[in-house]
């Protein structure tokens, strides 16, 4: 069962390694992990989709909370949320089937971002299920290449802003790129 | 704040350590940490030069466990740093607060596979609470301050600070106040919910057969008095984990003794038959639960631990409280009803009676020397007041069974990691932390050979530790498993040893050999009287086994008992 965690961390080199190391070490199965900046400088936000039963997810949350670089962990799912994934998929489409492929893409409100002689690249944003459905519908034509970003998630409705305890930036771990992750 | 640029980074390291109250560090120099060693001469901090960096961590670990203070290690980059890994893992698994400072190659060389460059922050992520790569002098003080705060707070543990050589050489100012750490406060557990406390009280009130499971967290929380008060008020017996030994007194009337794989049968039976377990600062490790499915099947469970990730991890419980144990118990105590559970206590006493005849220390002296005798006599001769630092193996279990630890922090042993080679260096650290204490090393012939070079450290530093080597000619604990579960094929477990008496002499310390129980007391007295470190080799029965034993994967009550027929005739006690 997929559970969505939102993890707020310091924006610091090495944080992703710490989180990834924890997930690997504890044997948590993850579906996706995305990370990016937030509305506040110094604060990163990860969305982790964990594929596990509830007790395992609770464990994962408690372990993540122990990392010094983690400000807060929220488990979405108790509340309505928006989960979005982006896919780029290159589909085999010679002139004979091209219009059929484009039509299908439209059904999913996907964009065609590149057309070559015998293939098209389709871009689509949506829920995990919608992306899965789009990909399935393209399969009969032949999928030549596929890349997904992994989910980014957010609770719906009004909410408290990102963790109130301000991160105290410690300017360590700021080695040259070679050492950062 | 000091004048801009008034300190080198190296000086800032020592300034920070001083301000954190450090008076002793354990270390080994090398190129990348040389500026820091060079600056050391200006400070009063005592540096203990080890013979291997792994031992430096064990020393700092023993120092911390014996005293409750943060242990500090200094090492160079590359191999110096990688030699720390086993020590850090040992400290991590047993929640010891440590700060390890390593030198790193110059920041311009990072990532180039420069001479003695190793990504030690990458390597140590899983074996530290946190670590830092510091590349600028002005970041040294905040990093070290935070490292100490992280090491001490919540569930304690080791922290590593890797500092590039150029950061040690560059100049910066010292602003201690501005560097006050805050991030360690992010995860302070919330105060317990009143509903959880109420539910816990309810369970205690209803319990007919409760048992307290006393763990290491009692010492880490400083909750000894509270645990004893609760046990006495509610008349609840306590069983101890290996690291819990000493947390509450072994000779207390409510003390049952050690639980788990080599716990006494009556202790495990009490747990299996209990209707309530109160787990205080312990983590239901597989060595104490046996097969989880059959663990304490009739018991409701209350689990109090500061580490929320330990709750409902191995054993699901009825009340889980993530908080400081002492604080919770202080909140609970006034509400805990005074009770009389003499029926339950006498049932346990009956079970115990059955085991007592099997107890090796009641056996007649038949001329053989058994490790259990050695432990029992050592306990008697030191009046149970020594700090005993054990290595890993059979001797460790015998020590836990037969040396009755009453005092807090009186047993130092590697529990979670089971690191052989731990005892001698950890004992040196323990003695330096508590110079007034009598410190004994109890090590096997195998483990002692892993780190005995530290004898020279003890001599060089004038550290008086008494050393008992339990020489059975085998990697005994592994041999025992081979005897029980691998049809007696002793693959790679017979081990030769040097002449330990001559070895001691080579290091300039007195060595003695004891082969008969009758020689024991005099040898112990002589070792205790020696000015500095002293060593006794006990040549014990070679194929002796630790009983009782719960085989790995069996339920806690499925114990292999001491062979009673043998025990009763006293002919061949095992
Ligand atoms: C560093 C390390 N290597 C291997 C082991 C596995 N091991 C556990 S107990 C043991 C035997 C210890 O032998 P010895 O030190 O002679 O003690 P004894 O069991 O004989 O009392 C071994 C090899 C370990 N715990 N630690
Ligand atoms: Mg041995």
XYZ file of C-alpha atoms and ligand atoms in Angstrom:
782
model
C 0.000 0.000 0.000
C 1.417 3.389 -0.972
C 1.811 6.046 1.706
C 2.882 9.592 1.010
C 5.365 11.299 3.313
C 6.400 14.921 3.123
C 9.762 15.544 4.731
C 11.139 19.018 5.428
C 14.908 19.151 5.613
C 17.784 21.568 5.738
C 18.913 22.500 2.256
C 22.434 21.221 2.778
C 24.798 18.905 0.931
C 24.536 15.329 2.063
C 20.955 15.424 3.296
C 19.675 13.291 0.447
C 22.423 10.736 1.161
C 21.374 10.575 4.802
C 17.739 10.011 3.914
C 18.575 7.480 1.196
C 20.998 5.658 3.487
C 18.339 5.397 6.163
C 15.751 4.054 3.744
C 18.141 1.455 2.359
C 19.515 0.424 5.744
C 16.112 -0.088 7.312
C 14.835 -1.916 4.255
C 11.947 0.433 3.516
C 10.543 -0.019 0.041
C 10.075 3.268 -1.663
C 8.174 3.948 -4.838
C 9.606 7.385 -5.422
C 11.505 10.184 -3.753
C 11.585 13.731 -5.025
C 13.305 16.713 -3.534
C 13.376 20.397 -4.274
C 13.480 23.877 -2.814
C 10.539 25.467 -1.022
C 9.084 28.902 -0.359
C 11.841 29.432 2.209
C 15.555 29.673 1.603
C 17.454 26.943 3.412
C 14.458 24.607 3.523
C 14.046 21.624 1.205
C 10.982 19.493 0.800
C 10.939 15.827 -0.089
C 7.981 13.767 -1.131
C 8.525 10.093 -0.456
C 6.041 7.480 -1.589
C 6.577 4.441 0.627
C 5.269 1.081 -0.401
C 4.549 -0.646 2.909
C 2.045 -1.533 5.591
C 1.075 1.083 8.156
C 3.377 -0.101 10.996
C 6.398 -0.044 8.694
C 5.500 3.437 7.543
C 5.220 4.557 11.149
C 8.718 3.176 11.729
C 10.021 5.020 8.682
C 8.515 8.262 9.944
C 10.080 7.874 13.392
C 13.479 7.075 11.936
C 13.339 10.043 9.561
C 12.408 12.294 12.489
C 15.645 11.352 14.218
C 17.847 12.783 11.483
C 19.347 16.061 12.632
C 18.663 17.595 9.219
C 14.969 16.743 9.294
C 12.680 19.481 10.596
C 9.405 17.672 10.245
C 7.783 14.649 8.693
C 4.129 14.671 7.686
C 2.191 11.662 6.637
C -0.407 12.728 4.103
C -3.304 10.453 3.507
C -5.393 11.165 6.569
C -6.451 14.319 4.746
C -7.343 15.171 1.149
C -4.220 15.783 -0.870
C -2.953 16.519 -4.323
C -0.359 14.109 -5.647
C 1.247 14.884 -8.986
C 3.698 12.997 -11.103
C 5.147 14.060 -14.446
C 5.997 11.665 -17.241
C 7.835 12.068 -20.515
C 7.154 9.155 -22.797
C 8.466 8.548 -26.299
C 5.958 6.471 -28.238
C 6.560 4.723 -31.540
C 4.239 6.499 -33.980
C 4.715 6.253 -37.693
C 2.475 8.470 -39.838
C -0.180 5.734 -39.993
C -0.867 5.625 -36.248
C 0.312 9.075 -35.312
C -3.135 10.665 -35.276
C -4.452 7.871 -33.108
C -1.632 8.437 -30.620
C -2.228 12.178 -30.586
C -5.914 11.653 -30.015
C -5.293 9.394 -27.085
C -2.861 11.925 -25.649
C -5.597 14.520 -25.825
C -7.952 12.336 -23.854
C -5.408 12.499 -21.034
C -4.866 16.240 -21.574
C -1.261 15.430 -22.232
C 1.002 17.608 -24.345
C 2.926 16.481 -27.348
C 6.303 18.101 -26.913
C 8.245 16.537 -29.797
C 7.415 14.870 -33.069
C 9.961 12.888 -35.037
C 9.527 10.807 -38.171
C 8.497 7.645 -36.396
C 7.883 8.713 -32.794
C 6.366 11.370 -30.582
C 7.227 12.538 -27.087
C 4.269 13.070 -24.805
C 4.372 14.992 -21.552
C 1.713 14.492 -18.945
C 1.164 15.654 -15.388
C -1.333 14.075 -13.069
C -2.090 11.669 -10.308
C -0.109 8.461 -10.142
C -3.140 6.556 -11.437
C -3.658 8.862 -14.364
C -0.039 8.571 -15.444
C -0.235 4.796 -15.132
C -3.347 4.810 -17.316
C -1.717 7.013 -19.952
C 1.332 4.797 -20.085
C -0.836 1.678 -20.379
C -2.804 3.186 -23.234
C 0.404 3.922 -25.139
C 1.876 0.484 -24.634
C 0.236 -1.116 -27.724
C 2.024 1.398 -29.973
C 5.402 0.668 -28.445
C 7.070 2.717 -25.722
C 10.614 3.614 -26.766
C 11.626 5.628 -23.720
C 9.994 6.655 -20.497
C 10.933 8.894 -17.587
C 8.896 9.877 -14.537
C 9.734 12.467 -11.926
C 8.153 10.689 -8.997
C 5.370 12.190 -6.984
C 5.164 15.626 -5.428
C 2.361 15.913 -2.911
C 0.546 18.577 -0.928
C -2.439 18.588 1.403
C -5.573 20.352 0.189
C -7.276 23.197 2.047
C -5.819 25.736 4.425
C -2.908 24.514 6.415
C -0.207 25.531 8.756
C 2.865 26.736 6.941
C 6.078 24.744 6.722
C 7.654 23.814 10.051
C 7.712 26.809 12.304
C 10.957 25.960 14.071
C 13.321 27.768 11.785
C 16.219 25.729 10.499
C 19.445 27.076 11.878
C 21.754 26.913 8.937
C 25.100 25.514 9.938
C 27.543 26.161 7.208
C 29.191 22.800 7.430
C 29.188 20.090 4.892
C 29.771 22.783 2.319
C 32.663 21.101 0.619
C 33.276 21.310 -3.096
C 30.759 19.660 -5.386
C 32.680 16.424 -5.405
C 31.711 15.797 -1.804
C 28.160 17.066 -1.972
C 25.214 15.074 -3.087
C 33.374 37.633 20.330
C 37.143 37.537 20.068
C 39.177 39.780 17.766
C 38.661 38.805 14.134
C 41.074 36.076 13.129
C 42.563 35.672 16.572
C 42.528 31.862 16.550
C 43.535 29.196 14.093
C 40.965 26.553 13.314
C 43.128 24.085 15.224
C 43.003 26.295 18.313
C 39.250 26.653 17.910
C 38.944 22.867 18.152
C 40.685 22.856 21.540
C 38.870 26.000 22.693
C 35.575 24.279 21.905
C 36.548 21.066 23.669
C 37.586 23.008 26.776
C 34.282 24.846 26.823
C 32.440 21.547 26.526
C 34.160 20.440 29.707
C 36.552 17.984 28.072
C 39.688 17.134 30.045
C 40.791 13.925 28.317
C 40.893 12.896 24.655
C 41.972 9.636 23.047
C 43.791 9.838 19.767
C 46.505 9.181 17.255
C 48.197 11.796 15.077
C 48.844 11.972 11.342
C 49.295 14.436 8.501
C 45.787 15.772 8.079
C 45.291 16.375 11.818
C 48.810 17.637 12.462
C 47.882 21.316 12.807
C 45.475 20.324 15.582
C 48.109 18.260 17.371
C 50.541 21.118 17.009
C 48.072 23.466 18.690
C 47.382 20.961 21.491
C 50.569 21.830 23.322
C 48.991 25.141 24.364
C 46.148 23.451 26.201
C 45.803 21.516 29.438
C 43.659 18.751 27.965
C 45.160 15.293 28.527
C 45.841 13.356 25.347
C 46.016 9.578 25.598
C 48.071 8.127 22.772
C 46.534 4.807 21.744
C 48.068 1.981 19.724
C 45.212 1.695 17.240
C 42.431 4.176 16.474
C 39.705 1.578 17.072
C 40.935 1.427 20.651
C 40.707 5.202 20.917
C 36.972 4.970 20.298
C 36.575 2.095 22.760
C 38.500 4.104 25.362
C 36.301 7.123 24.822
C 33.314 4.774 24.979
C 34.460 3.244 28.288
C 35.161 6.753 29.573
C 31.642 7.848 28.661
C 29.860 4.758 29.947
C 31.652 4.809 33.269
C 31.025 8.504 33.875
C 28.091 9.708 31.785
C 30.314 12.330 30.166
C 30.940 12.675 26.438
C 33.998 10.724 25.244
C 36.277 12.409 22.724
C 38.448 10.891 19.986
C 40.961 12.537 17.657
C 42.329 10.836 14.534
C 43.829 11.604 11.186
C 42.290 11.171 7.736
C 42.179 8.028 5.590
C 43.176 4.897 7.522
C 43.110 6.760 10.818
C 39.490 7.649 10.212
C 38.411 4.254 8.860
C 39.922 2.576 11.927
C 37.239 4.365 13.944
C 34.328 2.636 12.253
C 34.012 -0.451 14.498
C 34.257 1.720 17.581
C 31.589 4.100 16.319
C 29.248 1.222 15.471
C 29.806 -0.193 18.958
C 28.944 3.168 20.529
C 25.976 3.705 18.224
C 24.340 0.393 19.079
C 24.813 0.983 22.804
C 23.862 4.693 22.780
C 27.170 6.088 24.033
C 27.693 9.845 23.654
C 30.956 10.398 21.741
C 32.498 13.078 19.572
C 35.157 11.952 17.101
C 37.234 14.611 15.401
C 39.078 13.581 12.257
C 41.475 15.510 10.061
C 40.672 15.587 6.359
C 42.767 16.500 3.318
C 42.742 20.130 2.239
C 39.395 21.282 0.846
C 40.893 21.892 -2.613
C 41.822 18.207 -2.766
C 38.440 16.835 -1.683
C 37.024 14.395 -4.162
C 40.315 13.839 -5.964
C 41.452 10.621 -4.218
C 44.279 12.608 -2.694
C 46.771 10.911 -0.384
C 44.886 9.587 2.668
C 41.593 10.931 1.463
C 38.643 8.810 2.490
C 35.022 9.929 2.488
C 34.644 9.325 6.208
C 31.427 11.316 6.511
C 29.924 9.093 3.812
C 31.231 5.928 5.429
C 30.017 6.762 8.924
C 26.458 7.884 8.163
C 24.951 4.590 9.372
C 27.118 4.356 12.494
C 26.785 7.900 13.825
C 23.855 9.999 14.985
C 25.131 12.718 12.704
C 28.363 13.886 11.142
C 29.915 17.010 9.694
C 32.388 17.888 6.990
C 33.914 21.214 7.964
C 35.892 23.115 5.348
C 36.145 26.583 6.917
C 37.663 27.669 10.218
C 34.615 29.763 11.118
C 32.402 26.667 10.982
C 34.454 24.676 13.497
C 32.961 26.030 16.699
C 29.316 25.717 15.606
C 29.952 22.194 14.320
C 31.654 20.999 17.493
C 29.083 22.653 19.744
C 26.268 21.052 17.835
C 28.101 17.712 17.792
C 28.214 17.662 21.601
C 24.570 18.666 21.843
C 23.532 15.937 19.409
C 25.726 13.327 21.129
C 24.157 14.081 24.522
C 20.541 14.765 23.677
C 17.644 12.358 23.310
C 19.043 8.873 22.881
C 22.778 9.539 23.077
C 25.197 8.405 20.413
C 28.420 9.081 18.540
C 28.961 12.091 16.262
C 31.886 12.620 13.897
C 33.348 15.975 12.854
C 35.665 15.790 9.836
C 37.762 18.952 9.489
C 39.904 19.735 6.466
C 43.516 20.605 7.013
C 43.103 24.106 5.572
C 40.213 24.770 7.950
C 42.504 23.834 10.847
C 45.155 26.235 9.526
C 42.954 29.204 8.604
C 42.175 31.891 11.151
C 38.808 32.867 12.541
C 37.311 34.502 15.574
C 35.653 32.759 18.481
C 32.047 33.600 19.214
C 30.860 30.861 21.546
C 27.442 32.351 22.249
C 26.563 32.804 18.593
C 27.361 29.157 18.015
C 24.740 27.869 20.477
C 23.201 24.811 18.878
C 19.470 24.495 18.246
C 18.882 21.793 15.707
C 19.215 19.004 18.259
C 16.079 20.431 19.877
C 14.005 19.623 16.822
C 13.237 16.146 17.982
C 12.743 16.479 21.706
C 9.927 14.039 22.360
C 6.621 15.558 23.357
C 5.509 15.298 26.962
C 3.550 12.095 27.486
C -0.175 12.237 26.857
C -2.235 12.138 30.055
C -4.365 9.432 28.453
C -1.302 7.183 28.051
C -0.275 7.744 31.652
C -3.795 6.939 32.823
C -3.865 3.777 30.767
C -0.476 2.725 32.143
C -1.718 3.261 35.691
C -4.792 1.197 34.934
C -2.676 -1.677 33.671
C -0.430 -1.505 36.722
C -3.453 -1.490 39.007
C -4.965 -4.555 37.351
C -1.776 -6.579 37.042
C -1.377 -9.730 39.127
C 1.920 -10.895 37.631
C 3.834 -7.804 36.507
C 7.540 -7.678 35.679
C 9.683 -4.599 35.049
C 12.159 -4.995 32.186
C 15.029 -2.764 33.218
C 17.300 -1.530 30.416
C 20.238 0.721 29.709
C 17.912 3.713 29.353
C 17.551 3.805 33.142
C 21.203 4.821 33.484
C 21.072 7.138 30.491
C 18.040 8.882 31.952
C 19.360 8.845 35.517
C 16.112 7.198 36.597
C 17.512 4.644 39.050
C 15.775 6.069 42.111
C 12.446 6.349 40.313
C 12.552 2.783 39.013
C 13.366 1.419 42.462
C 10.665 3.555 44.037
C 8.069 2.329 41.585
C 9.123 -1.301 41.970
C 8.951 -1.080 45.763
C 5.695 0.833 45.879
C 3.886 -1.518 43.539
C 5.835 -4.607 44.651
C 6.972 -5.456 41.124
C 10.094 -7.547 40.474
C 12.566 -6.449 37.817
C 14.476 -8.396 35.210
C 17.471 -6.761 33.576
C 18.948 -6.613 30.113
C 22.704 -7.074 29.776
C 23.223 -3.314 29.552
C 20.704 -2.796 32.315
C 22.907 -4.655 34.818
C 23.834 -2.161 37.515
C 21.059 0.229 36.540
C 19.156 -1.125 39.507
C 20.940 -3.135 42.207
C 21.370 -6.853 41.617
C 21.065 -7.613 45.323
C 17.773 -5.733 45.718
C 15.111 -8.153 46.979
C 12.972 -7.430 43.911
C 15.810 -8.070 41.469
C 15.449 -11.221 39.411
C 18.661 -10.911 37.421
C 19.436 -10.942 33.730
C 16.817 -11.941 31.167
C 17.161 -13.357 27.682
C 19.390 -15.793 25.864
C 21.609 -16.504 28.883
C 19.261 -15.283 31.582
C 18.333 -17.607 34.412
C 15.378 -19.867 33.703
C 13.209 -18.401 36.435
C 13.704 -14.921 35.048
C 12.619 -15.866 31.553
C 9.796 -17.931 32.975
C 8.567 -14.940 34.972
C 8.500 -12.920 31.751
C 6.719 -15.636 29.814
C 4.070 -15.996 32.525
C 3.705 -12.317 33.322
C 0.418 -10.530 32.746
C 2.105 -7.123 32.487
C 5.555 -6.077 31.273
C 6.834 -2.612 32.072
C 9.696 -2.047 29.646
C 11.860 0.811 30.874
C 14.574 2.107 28.547
C 15.097 -1.144 26.687
C 14.444 -2.155 23.094
C 13.237 -5.746 22.919
C 16.398 -6.897 21.162
C 16.227 -10.418 19.720
C 18.721 -11.533 22.382
C 16.158 -10.785 25.091
C 12.900 -11.764 23.404
C 13.724 -15.066 21.723
C 11.103 -16.009 19.146
C 8.835 -12.982 18.919
C 5.663 -14.869 18.138
C 5.798 -16.670 21.481
C 7.147 -13.787 23.552
C 5.283 -13.080 26.801
C 1.998 -14.223 25.304
C -0.180 -13.359 28.319
C 1.277 -9.951 29.025
C -0.021 -6.493 28.375
C 2.930 -4.261 27.659
C 3.907 -0.741 28.610
C 6.986 0.572 26.823
C 8.719 3.787 27.837
C 11.730 4.869 25.799
C 13.073 8.210 24.654
C 13.514 6.871 21.130
C 10.109 6.777 19.453
C 11.452 4.554 16.679
C 11.966 1.758 19.221
C 8.303 1.692 20.178
C 6.241 -0.983 18.458
C 9.321 -1.992 16.468
C 9.887 -5.604 17.535
C 7.049 -6.085 19.995
C 3.727 -4.318 19.698
C 2.694 -2.838 22.978
C -0.473 -1.603 24.660
C 0.941 1.681 25.911
C 3.881 3.292 24.107
C 5.390 6.419 25.612
C 8.214 8.214 23.839
C 9.758 10.356 26.551
C 12.492 10.626 29.109
C 11.991 7.689 31.461
C 12.739 9.606 34.643
C 10.241 12.314 33.761
C 7.511 9.783 33.023
C 8.132 7.856 36.219
C 8.108 11.030 38.288
C 4.719 11.830 36.794
C 3.416 8.305 37.409
C 4.826 7.618 40.865
C 2.416 9.532 43.082
C -0.484 7.790 41.335
C 0.908 4.260 41.479
C -1.077 2.360 44.098
C 0.836 0.692 46.891
C 0.399 -3.030 46.384
C 1.338 -6.392 47.782
C 2.196 -8.989 45.185
C 3.700 -11.571 47.490
C 1.810 -14.417 45.810
C 3.486 -13.681 42.477
C 6.857 -13.139 44.113
C 6.719 -16.420 45.944
C 5.771 -18.259 42.753
C 8.910 -16.865 41.157
C 10.876 -17.825 44.237
C 9.704 -21.410 43.831
C 10.923 -21.498 40.242
C 14.177 -20.034 41.377
C 14.634 -22.719 44.027
C 14.559 -25.324 41.309
C 17.329 -23.584 39.426
C 19.514 -22.917 42.396
C 20.739 -26.499 42.702
C 22.029 -26.235 39.200
C 23.951 -23.133 40.046
C 27.596 -23.780 39.446
C 28.764 -21.703 42.326
C 27.084 -24.131 44.739
C 29.159 -26.985 43.409
C 31.976 -28.441 45.453
C 35.473 -27.413 44.479
C 36.626 -30.432 42.486
C 40.019 -29.095 41.518
C 38.854 -27.839 38.151
C 38.819 -24.113 37.495
C 35.572 -22.866 36.025
C 35.077 -19.379 34.671
C 31.928 -19.137 36.757
C 34.043 -19.699 39.872
C 36.384 -16.955 38.803
C 33.519 -14.501 38.356
C 31.871 -15.433 41.598
C 35.106 -15.157 43.572
C 36.034 -11.910 41.892
C 32.678 -10.527 42.932
C 33.199 -11.653 46.503
C 36.785 -10.418 46.731
C 35.986 -6.988 45.310
C 32.808 -6.838 47.451
C 30.879 -6.245 44.248
C 32.249 -2.724 44.139
C 34.504 -2.882 41.089
C 33.762 -1.463 37.678
C 34.026 -4.524 35.461
C 34.673 -4.083 31.766
C 34.010 -7.231 29.803
C 34.869 -8.396 26.329
C 32.582 -10.546 24.215
C 31.974 -14.249 24.473
C 31.317 -16.855 27.127
C 33.267 -15.005 29.800
C 31.021 -11.982 29.191
C 27.932 -14.029 29.939
C 29.475 -15.683 32.990
C 30.437 -12.293 34.291
C 26.874 -11.084 33.773
C 25.531 -14.147 35.598
C 27.912 -14.296 38.535
C 29.208 -10.805 39.217
C 26.333 -9.111 40.988
C 26.342 -5.482 39.914
C 24.787 -3.182 42.447
C 26.371 0.104 41.479
C 25.329 2.284 38.589
C 27.723 2.245 35.639
C 29.583 -0.655 37.241
C 29.426 -2.896 34.172
C 30.811 -1.702 30.851
C 30.270 -4.131 28.007
C 29.567 -4.130 24.307
C 25.994 -5.382 24.098
C 24.422 -4.354 20.809
C 27.486 -4.845 18.644
C 29.256 -7.521 20.675
C 32.634 -6.149 19.690
C 35.567 -8.377 20.624
C 38.615 -6.398 21.646
C 36.481 -3.840 23.474
C 37.378 -4.624 27.065
C 40.979 -3.540 27.567
C 40.712 -0.168 25.830
C 37.267 0.550 27.307
C 38.642 -0.245 30.770
C 41.484 2.225 30.303
C 38.896 4.855 29.417
C 36.714 3.893 32.381
C 39.633 4.164 34.794
C 40.592 7.589 33.455
C 37.004 8.744 33.917
C 36.781 7.325 37.446
C 40.277 7.179 38.904
C 38.918 6.320 42.354
C 37.187 3.172 41.073
C 38.727 -0.296 41.020
C 38.549 -1.349 37.391
C 38.725 -4.956 36.185
C 39.006 -6.193 32.646
C 37.401 -9.575 32.036
C 38.416 -10.792 28.589
C 38.668 -14.042 26.661
C 41.901 -15.357 25.228
C 40.523 -14.549 21.762
C 39.264 -11.013 22.298
C 42.241 -10.003 24.416
C 44.529 -10.792 21.511
C 42.635 -8.328 19.342
C 43.639 -5.199 21.250
C 46.306 -6.166 23.792
C 48.715 -3.625 22.317
C 46.817 -1.171 24.518
C 48.633 -2.659 27.507
C 51.409 -0.318 26.476
C 48.992 2.607 26.512
C 48.040 1.685 30.070
C 51.719 1.607 31.000
C 52.600 4.841 29.213
C 49.665 6.643 30.812
C 50.092 5.010 34.212
C 46.579 3.603 34.222
C 45.871 0.962 36.846
C 43.533 -1.629 35.448
C 43.423 -5.212 36.676
C 43.103 -7.742 33.919
C 41.536 -11.185 34.139
C 42.032 -13.257 31.015
C 39.705 -16.227 30.909
C 41.804 -18.594 28.847
C 39.855 -21.591 27.592
C 41.947 -22.171 24.465
C 38.954 -21.522 22.267
C 36.838 -18.848 20.759
C 34.572 -20.301 23.358
C 31.185 -18.852 22.529
C 31.511 -19.865 18.906
C 32.790 -23.272 19.962
C 29.699 -23.625 22.153
C 27.447 -22.963 19.151
C 29.431 -25.456 17.132
C 29.008 -28.020 19.900
C 25.277 -27.424 20.161
C 24.228 -26.663 16.611
C 27.007 -27.811 14.259
C 27.612 -31.315 15.548
C 30.803 -30.415 17.300
C 32.803 -29.444 14.251
C 35.229 -26.953 15.738
C 36.103 -25.053 12.594
C 38.551 -22.253 13.337
C 37.733 -21.991 17.021
C 40.781 -23.536 18.756
C 43.085 -20.593 19.357
C 46.633 -20.467 20.596
C 47.770 -17.751 22.906
C 51.136 -16.343 23.800
C 52.459 -16.976 27.300
C 50.373 -14.227 28.902
C 52.620 -13.995 31.960
C 55.666 -13.359 29.792
C 53.621 -11.052 27.628
C 52.737 -8.980 30.679
C 56.390 -8.875 31.621
C 57.318 -7.686 28.153
C 55.003 -4.748 28.726
C 56.553 -4.191 32.132
C 53.567 -5.214 34.210
C 53.215 -8.098 36.677
C 51.596 -11.219 35.291
C 50.308 -14.279 37.127
C 48.776 -17.576 36.121
C 45.995 -19.293 38.059
C 45.082 -22.896 37.356
C 43.302 -23.872 40.572
C 40.557 -22.155 42.454
C 42.660 -22.239 45.600
C 45.232 -19.934 44.014
C 42.700 -17.368 43.001
C 42.340 -15.175 46.063
C 46.059 -14.643 46.532
C 46.544 -13.784 42.874
C 43.686 -11.295 42.928
C 45.078 -9.687 46.068
C 48.497 -9.344 44.470
C 47.074 -7.820 41.310
C 45.050 -5.320 43.325
C 48.126 -4.330 45.298
C 50.253 -3.727 42.215
C 51.013 -0.068 41.569
C 49.982 -0.093 37.949
C 48.206 -2.443 35.597
C 48.346 -6.118 36.508
C 47.367 -9.231 34.622
C 46.105 -12.644 35.680
C 45.633 -15.481 33.252
C 42.978 -17.926 34.449
C 43.396 -21.284 32.785
C 39.836 -22.507 32.889
C 38.020 -25.633 31.807
C 38.260 -25.673 28.019
C 34.942 -27.065 26.832
C 32.664 -25.481 29.370
C 29.378 -24.003 28.126
C 27.194 -21.114 29.211
C 23.814 -22.232 30.524
C 20.986 -21.738 30.569
C 20.631 -20.907 26.917
C 17.745 -20.013 24.677
C 18.835 -21.202 21.228
C 18.557 -18.492 18.579
C 15.030 -18.515 17.200
C 13.510 -20.471 20.103
C 10.910 -19.097 22.481
C 12.157 -17.629 25.732
C 10.956 -20.557 27.856
C 12.539 -23.162 25.576
C 15.826 -23.104 27.409
C 18.695 -25.506 27.426
C 19.201 -25.865 31.171
C 22.331 -26.642 33.098
C 22.567 -30.422 32.951
C 21.062 -31.215 36.344
C 22.238 -34.809 36.762
C 25.812 -33.662 36.464
C 25.195 -30.686 38.646
C 23.708 -32.718 41.451
C 26.490 -35.256 41.613
C 28.986 -32.495 41.251
C 31.222 -34.803 39.280
C 31.483 -32.885 36.055
C 29.831 -29.544 36.435
C 29.094 -27.826 33.192
C 35.194 -8.467 16.334
C 34.438 -9.734 16.493
N 34.696 -10.793 15.692
C 34.004 -11.944 15.830
C 33.043 -12.068 16.772
C 32.263 -13.373 16.928
N 32.483 -13.956 18.250
C 31.611 -13.805 19.266
S 32.127 -14.520 20.686
C 33.533 -15.086 19.931
C 34.521 -15.897 20.698
C 35.249 -15.134 21.708
O 36.330 -15.911 22.161
P 37.129 -15.485 23.433
O 37.527 -14.061 23.350
O 38.222 -16.460 23.676
O 36.021 -15.581 24.591
P 35.276 -16.883 25.143
O 33.988 -16.997 24.413
O 36.168 -18.058 24.904
O 35.057 -16.589 26.570
C 33.570 -14.703 18.596
C 34.636 -15.086 17.659
C 32.776 -10.931 17.567
N 31.812 -10.913 18.497
N 33.491 -9.792 17.422
Mg 38.278 -18.162 24.831
